[in-house]
């Protein structure tokens, strides 16, 4: 989360910290089971998958953390979460301090800075105190200070989740804060780009205000990220996929194989089987969006351009393997080359380098012409043969090659597919094979 989204505030908002007494996987799972029971749903504990267990534990922790945060704002956190520990803590920590931290409601005459100094002074000098007692004091202080700062002092509170907030996108159209005012509560801030921010709520207490704030935050966040994702995908299709570079198939295939692409200031990860991706950039934070892998890989390339990053170019062999796998749905290699009849091509010599691929009763042969070749005066660099169709690779200028089907009167005017080969030396045999592999992949439209 980038801090600049709060830079315009007169005071930096307080960020709620974790308030869970036990943040273990088992405790998180039990939280989820209890949350499920409240709505009549039985949660089954995973028996084998550690990943599934951790996922459910984090979900349970996040859901139950909302209740603890609400209790902190209402001033009931100490009683609800640590009531059974007070007697044991009184043997370790000063009674006057515990009385203050356990007291419900707002202590208008309390000096928050003095309380903070006392708490952290005790923790710094408590070398022989059990960790459980130190954790309890830290968490009691967190809840008390949150209540004091937000309710009494009117300090804005960040709505960024303490559990799971690290995977959310930064927001730019509104300020994600909740502020307690004299007669109402405020969500957002003056000057926000959203016309409906700030929003004012007249509610009965902090608990109702927090629930309303979460609902508004979720709606505003969803609308902003959906718009941002749509714009980014549209820009990626226009700037990266019109047409895609010859390298792009290797990037797409790598993303499919590893669920991760990129490095440094721009990284793309697949985070679900539903084509949900996470793009993390150093400047904007994390953006979640849905797309096919082809578009998602293009989004990363666009982000790299915007942030001065470079995706390492793939090797020719990687490009070959990627396009053949994308065409066949499995790893594949070129088989022994067969002959390709040049057909109506006028060639400068008769040199043709041929490549064949076959999978699931499908077969494609590609011939790359090593000398000059033309059809009807148009320069062609290769021919694609499927079972019943023919198409040709036509040089389109500006480093672009297009695949055109062959009709009765010559090449069809509309390209079936197009690829950018700028920066690629097609005189090099490995890159001839890479172009042939792309032609096999593009033959799906023939």
Coordinates of C-alpha atoms in Angstrom, one line a residue:
X1 CA 0.0 0.0 0.0
X2 CA 1.5 3.3 -1.0
X3 CA 1.5 5.9 1.7
X4 CA 1.0 8.8 -0.7
X5 CA -2.8 8.2 -0.7
X6 CA -2.8 9.8 2.8
X7 CA -0.3 12.6 2.1
X8 CA -3.0 15.2 1.7
X9 CA -4.5 14.6 5.2
X10 CA -3.6 17.0 8.0
X11 CA -2.6 14.1 10.2
X12 CA -1.6 10.6 9.2
X13 CA -4.4 8.1 9.9
X14 CA -4.0 5.5 12.5
X15 CA -3.7 2.0 10.9
X16 CA -5.4 -0.7 13.0
X17 CA -3.0 -3.5 13.8
X18 CA -3.7 -7.2 14.4
X19 CA -5.8 -7.7 17.5
X20 CA -6.1 -11.5 17.4
X21 CA -5.0 -13.1 20.6
X22 CA -3.9 -16.2 18.7
X23 CA -3.0 -15.9 15.1
X24 CA -2.0 -19.6 14.5
X25 CA -3.5 -21.6 11.7
X26 CA -5.5 -23.6 14.1
X27 CA -7.0 -20.5 15.7
X28 CA -7.8 -19.0 12.3
X29 CA -9.6 -22.2 11.3
X30 CA -11.6 -22.2 14.5
X31 CA -12.5 -18.5 13.8
X32 CA -13.8 -19.5 10.3
X33 CA -15.8 -22.4 11.8
X34 CA -17.4 -20.0 14.3
X35 CA -18.2 -17.4 11.5
X36 CA -19.7 -20.2 9.4
X37 CA -21.9 -21.4 12.3
X38 CA -23.3 -17.9 12.7
X39 CA -24.8 -18.1 9.2
X40 CA -25.7 -21.8 9.5
X41 CA -22.8 -23.0 7.4
X42 CA -20.6 -25.9 8.4
X43 CA -16.9 -25.4 7.6
X44 CA -14.9 -28.5 7.0
X45 CA -11.3 -28.5 8.0
X46 CA -8.9 -29.6 5.2
X47 CA -7.3 -33.0 6.1
X48 CA -4.4 -33.1 3.7
X49 CA -3.6 -29.8 2.0
X50 CA -1.5 -27.4 4.0
X51 CA -2.1 -24.7 1.5
X52 CA -5.9 -25.1 1.8
X53 CA -5.5 -25.0 5.6
X54 CA -3.5 -21.8 5.6
X55 CA -6.0 -20.2 3.2
X56 CA -9.0 -21.0 5.4
X57 CA -7.1 -19.9 8.5
X58 CA -6.3 -16.5 6.9
X59 CA -9.9 -16.2 5.8
X60 CA -11.1 -17.0 9.3
X61 CA -8.6 -14.6 10.9
X62 CA -9.7 -11.8 8.6
X63 CA -13.4 -12.3 9.2
X64 CA -13.0 -12.4 13.0
X65 CA -10.6 -9.5 13.1
X66 CA -13.5 -7.3 12.1
X67 CA -15.3 -8.2 15.3
X68 CA -12.2 -7.4 17.4
X69 CA -11.7 -4.1 15.7
X70 CA -15.3 -3.2 16.4
X71 CA -14.9 -4.1 20.0
X72 CA -11.8 -1.9 20.2
X73 CA -13.7 1.1 18.9
X74 CA -16.6 0.4 21.3
X75 CA -14.1 0.1 24.2
X76 CA -15.0 -3.5 25.0
X77 CA -12.0 -5.3 23.5
X78 CA -10.2 -6.0 26.7
X79 CA -13.3 -7.5 28.3
X80 CA -14.2 -9.6 25.3
X81 CA -10.8 -10.9 24.4
X82 CA -8.6 -10.8 27.5
X83 CA -11.0 -11.0 30.5
X84 CA -9.7 -14.4 31.5
X85 CA -6.1 -13.2 31.5
X86 CA -6.5 -10.2 33.8
X87 CA -5.7 -12.0 37.0
X88 CA -2.5 -13.5 35.6
X89 CA -1.5 -10.2 34.1
X90 CA -2.0 -8.4 37.4
X91 CA 0.9 -10.4 38.8
X92 CA 3.2 -9.0 36.1
X93 CA 2.1 -5.5 35.2
X94 CA 1.1 -2.5 37.3
X95 CA -2.5 -2.6 38.6
X96 CA -3.1 1.1 37.7
X97 CA -2.1 0.5 34.1
X98 CA -4.3 -2.6 33.8
X99 CA -7.2 -0.8 35.3
X100 CA -6.9 1.9 32.6
X101 CA -6.5 -0.6 29.7
X102 CA -9.5 -2.7 30.9
X103 CA -11.8 0.3 31.6
X104 CA -14.6 0.5 29.0
X105 CA -15.4 3.7 27.2
X106 CA -13.5 6.8 26.6
X107 CA -11.1 8.1 29.3
X108 CA -11.1 11.8 28.4
X109 CA -8.5 12.7 31.0
X110 CA -6.0 10.0 30.0
X111 CA -2.7 11.1 28.5
X112 CA -2.2 8.8 25.5
X113 CA 1.5 9.6 25.1
X114 CA 2.2 9.0 28.8
X115 CA 0.4 5.6 28.6
X116 CA 2.4 4.8 25.5
X117 CA 5.7 5.6 27.2
X118 CA 4.8 3.5 30.2
X119 CA 3.7 0.5 28.1
X120 CA 6.8 0.5 25.9
X121 CA 9.1 1.2 28.9
X122 CA 7.7 -1.9 30.6
X123 CA 8.0 -4.0 27.6
X124 CA 11.6 -2.9 27.0
X125 CA 12.6 -3.8 30.5
X126 CA 10.7 -7.0 30.8
X127 CA 13.4 -9.5 30.1
X128 CA 12.1 -12.3 32.4
X129 CA 8.4 -11.8 31.6
X130 CA 6.7 -14.6 29.7
X131 CA 6.0 -13.8 26.0
X132 CA 2.3 -14.4 26.5
X133 CA 2.2 -11.6 29.1
X134 CA 4.1 -9.2 26.8
X135 CA 1.9 -10.0 23.9
X136 CA -1.2 -9.4 26.0
X137 CA 0.1 -5.9 27.1
X138 CA 0.9 -4.9 23.5
X139 CA -2.5 -5.9 22.2
X140 CA -4.4 -4.3 25.1
X141 CA -2.4 -1.1 24.3
X142 CA -3.2 -1.3 20.6
X143 CA -7.0 -1.5 21.2
X144 CA -7.0 1.2 23.9
X145 CA -4.9 3.6 21.8
X146 CA -7.1 3.0 18.7
X147 CA -10.2 3.7 20.8
X148 CA -8.6 6.8 22.3
X149 CA -7.2 8.2 19.0
X150 CA -10.3 7.7 16.9
X151 CA -13.2 8.3 19.4
X152 CA -11.7 10.9 21.6
X153 CA -9.2 12.7 19.4
X154 CA -11.1 12.4 16.1
X155 CA -8.0 11.0 14.3
X156 CA -8.9 9.4 10.9
X157 CA -8.6 5.6 10.9
X158 CA -7.4 3.8 7.9
X159 CA -9.9 1.3 6.4
X160 CA -7.1 -0.8 5.0
X161 CA -7.5 -4.3 6.3
X162 CA -4.9 -5.5 8.8
X163 CA -5.3 -9.0 7.4
X164 CA -5.1 -9.4 3.6
X165 CA -4.5 -5.7 2.9
X166 CA -1.2 -6.4 1.4
X167 CA -2.8 -7.9 -1.7
X168 CA -5.1 -5.0 -2.4
X169 CA -4.6 -2.3 -5.0
X170 CA -3.8 1.2 -3.9
X171 CA -6.8 3.5 -4.4
X172 CA -6.7 6.9 -6.2
X173 CA -10.3 8.0 -6.4
X174 CA -11.1 8.2 -2.6
X175 CA -9.3 8.3 0.7
X176 CA -9.9 5.1 2.6
X177 CA -10.4 6.5 6.1
X178 CA -13.2 6.6 8.7
X179 CA -13.3 9.7 10.9
X180 CA -15.4 10.3 14.1
X181 CA -16.9 13.8 14.0
X182 CA -18.9 15.7 16.6
X183 CA -22.3 14.6 15.4
X184 CA -21.6 12.0 12.7
X185 CA -19.0 9.8 11.0
X186 CA -17.2 10.6 7.7
X187 CA -15.9 8.1 5.1
X188 CA -13.4 9.5 2.6
X189 CA -12.1 13.1 2.5
X190 CA -12.7 16.5 1.0
X191 CA -11.2 16.7 -2.5
X192 CA -11.6 13.1 -3.4
X193 CA -12.1 12.3 -7.1
X194 CA -15.3 10.4 -6.3
X195 CA -18.3 12.7 -6.4
X196 CA -19.9 10.8 -3.5
X197 CA -16.9 11.2 -1.2
X198 CA -16.7 12.2 1.5
X199 CA -19.9 10.4 2.7
X200 CA -21.4 11.3 6.1
X201 CA -23.2 8.8 8.4
X202 CA -25.5 9.5 11.3
X203 CA -25.3 6.3 13.2
X204 CA -25.8 5.2 16.8
X205 CA -22.3 4.1 17.7
X206 CA -18.8 3.2 16.4
X207 CA -19.9 -0.4 15.6
X208 CA -22.6 0.7 13.2
X209 CA -20.2 3.3 11.7
X210 CA -17.6 0.7 11.1
X211 CA -20.0 -1.8 9.4
X212 CA -21.3 1.0 7.1
X213 CA -17.7 2.0 6.3
X214 CA -16.7 -1.5 5.3
X215 CA -19.7 -1.7 3.0
X216 CA -18.9 1.6 1.4
X217 CA -15.2 0.8 1.2
X218 CA -15.9 -2.5 -0.5
X219 CA -18.2 -0.9 -3.1
X220 CA -15.9 2.0 -3.9
X221 CA -12.8 -0.2 -4.0
X222 CA -14.5 -2.7 -6.3
X223 CA -15.7 0.0 -8.7
X224 CA -12.2 1.6 -8.9
X225 CA -10.3 -1.6 -9.4
X226 CA -12.7 -2.8 -12.0
X227 CA -12.4 0.4 -13.9
X228 CA -8.6 0.5 -13.6
X229 CA -8.3 -3.1 -14.7
X230 CA -10.5 -2.6 -17.7
X231 CA -8.5 0.4 -18.8
X232 CA -5.2 -1.4 -18.3
X233 CA -6.4 -4.4 -20.3
X234 CA -7.7 -2.2 -23.1
X235 CA -4.4 -0.3 -23.3
X236 CA -2.5 -3.6 -23.3
X237 CA -4.5 -5.0 -26.2
X238 CA -4.0 -1.8 -28.1
X239 CA -0.3 -1.1 -27.4
X240 CA 1.1 -4.7 -26.9
X241 CA -1.2 -7.0 -28.8
X242 CA -1.7 -5.0 -32.0
X243 CA 0.1 -7.1 -33.1
X244 CA 1.9 -9.1 -30.3
X245 CA 5.6 -9.5 -30.6
X246 CA 7.1 -12.9 -31.6
X247 CA 8.3 -13.2 -28.0
X248 CA 4.8 -12.9 -26.5
X249 CA 3.9 -16.6 -26.9
X250 CA 6.9 -17.5 -24.7
X251 CA 5.8 -15.0 -22.0
X252 CA 2.2 -16.4 -22.1
X253 CA 3.5 -19.9 -21.9
X254 CA 5.8 -19.1 -19.0
X255 CA 2.9 -17.5 -17.1
X256 CA 0.8 -20.6 -17.7
X257 CA 3.6 -22.9 -16.5
X258 CA 4.7 -20.9 -13.4
X259 CA 1.7 -18.6 -12.5
X260 CA 4.3 -15.9 -12.3
X261 CA 6.1 -13.6 -14.8
X262 CA 8.4 -10.6 -14.3
X263 CA 10.8 -9.3 -11.7
X264 CA 11.9 -6.2 -9.9
X265 CA 9.4 -3.3 -10.1
X266 CA 6.8 -5.2 -12.1
X267 CA 5.6 -8.7 -11.3
X268 CA 2.5 -10.6 -12.4
X269 CA 1.1 -13.6 -10.6
X270 CA -1.9 -15.9 -11.2
X271 CA -3.7 -16.3 -7.9
X272 CA -6.6 -18.5 -8.8
X273 CA -7.9 -20.9 -11.4
X274 CA -10.5 -18.4 -12.4
X275 CA -8.1 -16.3 -14.5
X276 CA -7.6 -13.8 -11.6
X277 CA -4.2 -12.1 -11.7
X278 CA -2.2 -9.8 -9.4
X279 CA 0.0 -7.1 -10.9
X280 CA 2.4 -5.6 -8.5
X281 CA 4.3 -2.5 -9.5
X282 CA 6.6 -0.4 -7.3
X283 CA 4.7 2.8 -8.1
X284 CA 1.1 1.8 -7.9
X285 CA 1.0 -1.2 -5.6
X286 CA -1.0 -4.3 -6.4
X287 CA -3.9 -4.4 -8.9
X288 CA -6.2 -7.5 -9.1
X289 CA -7.9 -8.1 -12.5
X290 CA -9.4 -10.9 -14.5
X291 CA -8.2 -11.7 -18.0
X292 CA -7.0 -14.6 -20.2
X293 CA -3.2 -15.3 -19.9
X294 CA -2.5 -13.7 -23.3
X295 CA -3.9 -10.4 -22.2
X296 CA -2.4 -10.7 -18.7
X297 CA 1.1 -11.2 -20.1
X298 CA 0.5 -8.1 -22.3
X299 CA -0.6 -6.1 -19.2
X300 CA 2.8 -6.9 -17.6
X301 CA 4.6 -5.9 -20.7
X302 CA 2.8 -2.6 -20.7
X303 CA 3.6 -2.1 -17.0
X304 CA 7.2 -2.7 -17.7
X305 CA 7.2 0.0 -20.4
X306 CA 5.6 2.4 -18.1
X307 CA 8.1 1.8 -15.3
X308 CA 11.2 1.4 -17.4
X309 CA 11.5 -2.3 -16.8
X310 CA 12.6 -4.9 -19.3
X311 CA 11.3 -8.5 -19.6
X312 CA 14.3 -10.6 -20.4
X313 CA 13.9 -11.8 -24.1
X314 CA 13.3 -15.5 -24.5
X315 CA 15.6 -17.8 -26.4
X316 CA 14.4 -19.0 -29.8
X317 CA 14.0 -22.6 -28.6
X318 CA 11.7 -21.3 -25.8
X319 CA 9.6 -19.5 -28.4
X320 CA 9.3 -22.7 -30.5
X321 CA 8.3 -24.8 -27.5
X322 CA 5.8 -22.2 -26.3
X323 CA 3.9 -21.8 -29.6
X324 CA 3.8 -25.5 -30.2
X325 CA 2.5 -26.1 -26.7
X326 CA -0.1 -23.4 -27.1
X327 CA -1.3 -24.9 -30.3
X328 CA -1.3 -28.6 -29.2
X329 CA -2.3 -28.1 -25.5
X330 CA 0.8 -30.0 -24.5
X331 CA 4.6 -30.0 -24.9
X332 CA 5.5 -30.7 -28.5
X333 CA 8.5 -30.5 -30.8
X334 CA 8.8 -30.2 -34.5
X335 CA 8.9 -33.6 -36.2
X336 CA 11.1 -34.6 -39.1
X337 CA 10.6 -32.0 -41.8
X338 CA 8.7 -32.9 -44.9
X339 CA 8.4 -31.4 -48.4
X340 CA 6.3 -28.3 -48.9
X341 CA 5.1 -27.5 -52.4
X342 CA 5.7 -23.7 -52.9
X343 CA 2.5 -23.6 -55.0
X344 CA 1.9 -20.3 -56.8
X345 CA 5.0 -18.7 -55.2
X346 CA 7.5 -17.1 -57.5
X347 CA 10.8 -17.9 -55.8
X348 CA 14.4 -16.7 -56.2
X349 CA 15.8 -20.2 -56.1
X350 CA 14.2 -23.2 -54.6
X351 CA 15.4 -23.2 -51.1
X352 CA 12.6 -24.0 -48.6
X353 CA 13.2 -24.9 -44.9
X354 CA 10.3 -27.0 -43.8
X355 CA 8.9 -27.8 -40.3
X356 CA 6.0 -30.1 -39.4
X357 CA 3.9 -30.5 -36.2
X358 CA 1.2 -33.0 -35.5
X359 CA -1.0 -33.6 -32.5
X360 CA -4.4 -35.2 -31.9
X361 CA -4.9 -36.1 -35.6
X362 CA -4.0 -32.5 -36.6
X363 CA -1.0 -31.8 -38.7
X364 CA 0.6 -28.5 -39.9
X365 CA 3.5 -28.1 -42.2
X366 CA 5.3 -24.8 -42.5
X367 CA 7.8 -23.9 -45.2
X368 CA 10.1 -20.9 -44.7
X369 CA 11.5 -19.5 -47.9
X370 CA 15.2 -18.8 -47.6
X371 CA 15.4 -16.6 -50.7
X372 CA 13.1 -13.9 -52.1
X373 CA 9.6 -15.0 -52.9
X374 CA 6.4 -13.3 -54.0
X375 CA 2.7 -13.9 -54.8
X376 CA 1.1 -11.4 -57.1
X377 CA 3.9 -9.0 -56.4
X378 CA 3.6 -9.3 -52.6
X379 CA 6.6 -10.5 -50.6
X380 CA 6.1 -13.8 -48.8
X381 CA 8.4 -15.5 -46.4
X382 CA 6.7 -18.8 -45.8
X383 CA 3.8 -21.1 -46.5
X384 CA 1.4 -22.9 -44.0
X385 CA -0.3 -26.2 -45.0
X386 CA -3.1 -27.8 -43.0
X387 CA -5.2 -30.7 -44.2
X388 CA -7.3 -28.7 -46.6
X389 CA -6.1 -25.1 -46.5
X390 CA -3.1 -23.0 -47.5
X391 CA -1.9 -19.7 -46.2
X392 CA 1.1 -17.6 -46.6
X393 CA 3.3 -15.5 -44.4
X394 CA 3.4 -12.0 -45.9
X395 CA 5.9 -9.4 -45.0
X396 CA 3.9 -6.3 -44.0
X397 CA 6.7 -3.8 -43.3
X398 CA 7.7 -2.3 -40.0
X399 CA 8.9 -5.7 -38.8
X400 CA 5.5 -7.2 -39.1
X401 CA 4.5 -10.5 -40.7
X402 CA 0.9 -11.4 -41.5
X403 CA -0.7 -14.8 -42.2
X404 CA -3.1 -14.6 -45.2
X405 CA -5.3 -17.4 -46.5
X406 CA -5.1 -18.3 -50.2
X407 CA -8.3 -17.8 -52.2
X408 CA -9.2 -18.4 -55.8
X409 CA -7.8 -15.1 -56.9
X410 CA -4.7 -15.0 -54.7
X411 CA -4.1 -13.9 -51.2
X412 CA -7.2 -12.9 -49.2
X413 CA -7.1 -9.3 -48.3
X414 CA -7.8 -9.7 -44.5
X415 CA -5.0 -11.2 -42.4
X416 CA -5.8 -14.2 -40.3
X417 CA -3.1 -13.2 -37.7
X418 CA -0.1 -10.9 -37.5
X419 CA 3.1 -10.9 -35.5
X420 CA 5.8 -8.3 -34.7
X421 CA 9.3 -9.5 -35.4
X422 CA 11.2 -6.3 -34.8
X423 CA 14.6 -6.9 -33.3
X424 CA 14.6 -10.6 -34.4
X425 CA 17.1 -11.8 -37.0
X426 CA 15.0 -14.2 -39.2
X427 CA 18.1 -15.1 -41.1
X428 CA 19.1 -17.1 -38.0
X429 CA 18.0 -20.7 -38.2
X430 CA 16.6 -20.9 -34.6
X431 CA 14.5 -17.8 -35.2
X432 CA 13.3 -19.2 -38.5
X433 CA 12.0 -22.2 -36.5
X434 CA 10.4 -19.7 -34.0
X435 CA 8.5 -18.0 -36.8
X436 CA 7.4 -21.4 -38.1
X437 CA 6.2 -22.3 -34.6
X438 CA 4.1 -19.1 -34.5
X439 CA 2.7 -20.0 -37.9
X440 CA 1.6 -23.4 -36.6
X441 CA -0.1 -21.6 -33.7
X442 CA -1.7 -19.0 -36.0
X443 CA -2.9 -21.8 -38.3
X444 CA -5.9 -22.4 -35.9
X445 CA -7.6 -19.7 -37.9
X446 CA -6.8 -21.2 -41.3

